[in-house]
Each structure stands twice: as structure tokens, then as C-alpha cells.
mmCIF file with all atom_site columns, C-alpha atoms in Angstrom:
data_model
loop_
_atom_site.group_PDB
_atom_site.id
_atom_site.type_symbol
_atom_site.label_atom_id
_atom_site.label_alt_id
_atom_site.label_comp_id
_atom_site.label_asym_id
_atom_site.label_entity_id
_atom_site.label_seq_id
_atom_site.pdbx_PDB_ins_code
_atom_site.Cartn_x
_atom_site.Cartn_y
_atom_site.Cartn_z
_atom_site.occupancy
_atom_site.B_iso_or_equiv
_atom_site.pdbx_formal_charge
_atom_site.auth_seq_id
_atom_site.auth_comp_id
_atom_site.auth_asym_id
_atom_site.auth_atom_id
_atom_site.pdbx_PDB_model_num
ATOM 1  C CA . VAL A 1 1  ? 29.652  0.679  -61.120 1.00 53.00 ? 101 VAL A CA 1
ATOM 2  C CA . LEU A 1 2  ? 29.378  1.120  -57.407 1.00 59.00 ? 102 LEU A CA 1
ATOM 3  C CA . GLU A 1 3  ? 26.459  3.080  -56.127 1.00 71.00 ? 103 GLU A CA 1
ATOM 4  C CA . PRO A 1 4  ? 27.009  5.517  -53.276 1.00 69.00 ? 104 PRO A CA 1
ATOM 5  C CA . SER A 1 5  ? 26.270  3.876  -49.955 1.00 78.00 ? 105 SER A CA 1
ATOM 6  C CA . THR A 1 6  ? 23.662  5.321  -47.628 1.00 84.00 ? 106 THR A CA 1
ATOM 7  C CA . ILE A 1 7  ? 24.593  3.051  -44.767 1.00 86.00 ? 107 ILE A CA 1
ATOM 8  C CA . ARG A 1 8  ? 26.182  5.876  -42.798 1.00 86.00 ? 108 ARG A CA 1
ATOM 9  C CA . GLU A 1 9  ? 23.124  8.111  -43.204 1.00 88.00 ? 109 GLU A CA 1
ATOM 10 C CA . ASP A 1 10 ? 20.790  5.238  -42.372 1.00 88.00 ? 110 ASP A CA 1
ATOM 11 C CA . ALA A 1 11 ? 22.798  4.459  -39.242 1.00 90.00 ? 111 ALA A CA 1
ATOM 12 C CA . LYS A 1 12 ? 22.660  8.130  -38.246 1.00 90.00 ? 112 LYS A CA 1
ATOM 13 C CA . LYS A 1 13 ? 18.873  8.138  -38.641 1.00 92.00 ? 113 LYS A CA 1
ATOM 14 C CA . VAL A 1 14 ? 18.559  4.958  -36.588 1.00 93.00 ? 114 VAL A CA 1
ATOM 15 C CA . VAL A 1 15 ? 20.660  6.476  -33.798 1.00 92.00 ? 115 VAL A CA 1
ATOM 16 C CA . GLU A 1 16 ? 18.545  9.652  -33.845 1.00 92.00 ? 116 GLU A CA 1
ATOM 17 C CA . GLU A 1 17 ? 15.313  7.646  -33.763 1.00 94.00 ? 117 GLU A CA 1
ATOM 18 C CA . PHE A 1 18 ? 16.677  5.561  -30.903 1.00 94.00 ? 118 PHE A CA 1
ATOM 19 C CA . GLY A 1 19 ? 17.500  8.773  -29.050 1.00 94.00 ? 119 GLY A CA 1
ATOM 20 C CA . ASP A 1 20 ? 13.924  9.938  -29.622 1.00 95.00 ? 120 ASP A CA 1
ATOM 21 C CA . LEU A 1 21 ? 12.616  6.620  -28.322 1.00 96.00 ? 121 LEU A CA 1
ATOM 22 C CA . VAL A 1 22 ? 14.775  6.877  -25.213 1.00 96.00 ? 122 VAL A CA 1
ATOM 23 C CA . ALA A 1 23 ? 13.536  10.430 -24.582 1.00 96.00 ? 123 ALA A CA 1
ATOM 24 C CA . THR A 1 24 ? 9.927   9.311  -25.045 1.00 97.00 ? 124 THR A CA 1
ATOM 25 C CA . HIS A 1 25 ? 10.491  6.385  -22.688 1.00 97.00 ? 125 HIS A CA 1
ATOM 26 C CA . ASP A 1 26 ? 11.997  8.699  -20.081 1.00 98.00 ? 126 ASP A CA 1
ATOM 27 C CA . ARG A 1 27 ? 8.961   10.986 -20.329 1.00 98.00 ? 127 ARG A CA 1
ATOM 28 C CA . LEU A 1 28 ? 6.660   7.987  -19.922 1.00 98.00 ? 128 LEU A CA 1
ATOM 29 C CA . VAL A 1 29 ? 8.574   6.821  -16.852 1.00 98.00 ? 129 VAL A CA 1
ATOM 30 C CA . ASP A 1 30 ? 8.339   10.332 -15.376 1.00 98.00 ? 130 ASP A CA 1
ATOM 31 C CA . THR A 1 31 ? 4.627   10.482 -16.141 1.00 98.00 ? 131 THR A CA 1
ATOM 32 C CA . ARG A 1 32 ? 4.036   7.098  -14.524 1.00 98.00 ? 132 ARG A CA 1
ATOM 33 C CA . ALA A 1 33 ? 5.912   8.237  -11.418 1.00 98.00 ? 133 ALA A CA 1
ATOM 34 C CA . GLN A 1 34 ? 3.816   11.416 -11.296 1.00 98.00 ? 134 GLN A CA 1
ATOM 35 C CA . VAL A 1 35 ? 0.608   9.394  -11.544 1.00 98.00 ? 135 VAL A CA 1
ATOM 36 C CA . GLU A 1 36 ? 1.770   7.087  -8.754  1.00 97.00 ? 136 GLU A CA 1
ATOM 37 C CA . HIS A 1 37 ? 2.661   10.025 -6.517  1.00 97.00 ? 137 HIS A CA 1
ATOM 38 C CA . LEU A 1 38 ? -0.443  12.069 -7.280  1.00 97.00 ? 138 LEU A CA 1
ATOM 39 C CA . SER A 1 39 ? -3.056  9.305  -7.226  1.00 97.00 ? 139 SER A CA 1
ATOM 40 C CA . PRO A 1 40 ? -3.465  9.358  -3.398  1.00 96.00 ? 140 PRO A CA 1
ATOM 41 C CA . LEU A 1 41 ? -4.291  13.094 -3.427  1.00 97.00 ? 141 LEU A CA 1
ATOM 42 C CA . PRO A 1 42 ? -8.087  12.779 -3.827  1.00 96.00 ? 142 PRO A CA 1
ATOM 43 C CA . ASP A 1 43 ? -8.282  10.411 -0.845  1.00 97.00 ? 143 ASP A CA 1
ATOM 44 C CA . LEU A 1 44 ? -5.960  12.636 1.160   1.00 97.00 ? 144 LEU A CA 1
ATOM 45 C CA . SER A 1 45 ? -8.106  15.631 0.291   1.00 97.00 ? 145 SER A CA 1
ATOM 46 C CA . GLN A 1 46 ? -11.206 13.856 1.583   1.00 97.00 ? 146 GLN A CA 1
ATOM 47 C CA . THR A 1 47 ? -9.382  12.831 4.773   1.00 98.00 ? 147 THR A CA 1
ATOM 48 C CA . LEU A 1 48 ? -8.196  16.407 5.280   1.00 98.00 ? 148 LEU A CA 1
ATOM 49 C CA . ARG A 1 49 ? -11.737 17.757 4.836   1.00 98.00 ? 149 ARG A CA 1
ATOM 50 C CA . GLN A 1 50 ? -13.047 15.277 7.411   1.00 98.00 ? 150 GLN A CA 1
ATOM 51 C CA . ALA A 1 51 ? -10.282 16.224 9.856   1.00 99.00 ? 151 ALA A CA 1
ATOM 52 C CA . GLU A 1 52 ? -11.065 19.927 9.396   1.00 99.00 ? 152 GLU A CA 1
ATOM 53 C CA . GLN A 1 53 ? -14.757 19.274 10.094  1.00 99.00 ? 153 GLN A CA 1
ATOM 54 C CA . ALA A 1 54 ? -13.902 17.250 13.204  1.00 99.00 ? 154 ALA A CA 1
ATOM 55 C CA . LEU A 1 55 ? -11.581 20.011 14.388  1.00 99.00 ? 155 LEU A CA 1
ATOM 56 C CA . GLN A 1 56 ? -14.309 22.599 13.878  1.00 98.00 ? 156 GLN A CA 1
ATOM 57 C CA . ARG A 1 57 ? -16.745 20.489 15.925  1.00 98.00 ? 157 ARG A CA 1
ATOM 58 C CA . LEU A 1 58 ? -14.169 20.111 18.717  1.00 98.00 ? 158 LEU A CA 1
ATOM 59 C CA . ARG A 1 59 ? -13.502 23.855 18.762  1.00 98.00 ? 159 ARG A CA 1
ATOM 60 C CA . LEU A 1 60 ? -17.224 24.529 18.998  1.00 97.00 ? 160 LEU A CA 1
ATOM 61 C CA . GLU A 1 61 ? -17.557 22.048 21.864  1.00 96.00 ? 161 GLU A CA 1
ATOM 62 C CA . LYS A 1 62 ? -14.576 23.640 23.616  1.00 96.00 ? 162 LYS A CA 1
ATOM 63 C CA . GLU A 1 63 ? -16.164 27.081 23.327  1.00 96.00 ? 163 GLU A CA 1
ATOM 64 C CA . HIS A 1 64 ? -19.310 25.802 25.033  1.00 96.00 ? 164 HIS A CA 1
ATOM 65 C CA . LEU A 1 65 ? -17.674 23.792 27.816  1.00 96.00 ? 165 LEU A CA 1
ATOM 66 C CA . GLY A 1 66 ? -18.196 26.626 30.296  1.00 95.00 ? 166 GLY A CA 1
ATOM 67 C CA . ILE A 1 67 ? -21.928 26.593 29.682  1.00 95.00 ? 167 ILE A CA 1
ATOM 68 C CA . TYR A 1 68 ? -22.055 22.803 29.956  1.00 94.00 ? 168 TYR A CA 1
ATOM 69 C CA . PHE A 1 69 ? -20.180 22.724 33.260  1.00 96.00 ? 169 PHE A CA 1
ATOM 70 C CA . GLY A 1 70 ? -22.294 25.595 34.557  1.00 96.00 ? 170 GLY A CA 1
ATOM 71 C CA . GLU A 1 71 ? -25.463 23.621 33.855  1.00 96.00 ? 171 GLU A CA 1
ATOM 72 C CA . VAL A 1 72 ? -24.034 20.451 35.408  1.00 96.00 ? 172 VAL A CA 1
ATOM 73 C CA . LEU A 1 73 ? -22.967 22.349 38.533  1.00 97.00 ? 173 LEU A CA 1
ATOM 74 C CA . ALA A 1 74 ? -26.383 24.021 38.767  1.00 97.00 ? 174 ALA A CA 1
ATOM 75 C CA . GLN A 1 75 ? -28.046 20.592 38.673  1.00 96.00 ? 175 GLN A CA 1
ATOM 76 C CA . LEU A 1 76 ? -25.602 19.283 41.271  1.00 97.00 ? 176 LEU A CA 1
ATOM 77 C CA . TRP A 1 77 ? -26.275 22.238 43.575  1.00 97.00 ? 177 TRP A CA 1
ATOM 78 C CA . SER A 1 78 ? -30.023 21.769 43.111  1.00 96.00 ? 178 SER A CA 1
ATOM 79 C CA . VAL A 1 79 ? -29.685 18.164 44.266  1.00 95.00 ? 179 VAL A CA 1
ATOM 80 C CA . GLN A 1 80 ? -27.557 19.289 47.234  1.00 96.00 ? 180 GLN A CA 1
ATOM 81 C CA . VAL A 1 81 ? -30.075 21.988 48.194  1.00 96.00 ? 181 VAL A CA 1
ATOM 82 C CA . GLU A 1 82 ? -32.940 19.482 48.012  1.00 94.00 ? 182 GLU A CA 1
ATOM 83 C CA . ALA A 1 83 ? -30.981 17.025 50.162  1.00 93.00 ? 183 ALA A CA 1
ATOM 84 C CA . LEU A 1 84 ? -30.298 19.700 52.774  1.00 94.00 ? 184 LEU A CA 1
ATOM 85 C CA . ALA A 1 85 ? -33.912 20.887 52.741  1.00 92.00 ? 185 ALA A CA 1
ATOM 86 C CA . GLN A 1 86 ? -35.220 17.446 53.693  1.00 86.00 ? 186 GLN A CA 1
#
């Protein structure tokens, strides 16, 4: 007596499991790519913060350039006045 064969069903299950493995592998590849692309972000964030701080310092210096040049010119004129007075 021949028993009914389950080879076809077993093959179907193997194909389905292989499809699941392929899908899982694809997700892992995507995740690895995301990690590779996102891993520089903390360093870039730190660099951006430093650049923003430097820019703020430069803006502050720019705002006070008039005062600085005024003081330098006042000193220069004081030296000139002293030289003329002698």
C-alpha cells in the first residue's frame, strides 16, 4: 500500500520559509545600510553645534567692531596730539 506523499507540501513549506529568510535578509541589509548612514550623525551634530557657537562669536565681534575701531582711533589721535604738542 502506498502512503500519500507529502513531498509537494514539504517543498511548498521550504519555498515559503526560504521566502521568509530572503525577506528577513533584505530587512537586515536595509538596517545595516541605515546604521551606516546614520552613524555619522552624532559627530555631525557636535560639529554643527561648534560651528553655530563660532558663528555667534563672530556676529558678536562684528557688532562691536565700531566700538573697537573708535577706541583704536582715539588712541591714535591721542598719540598724534601728544606729538604735535611737543
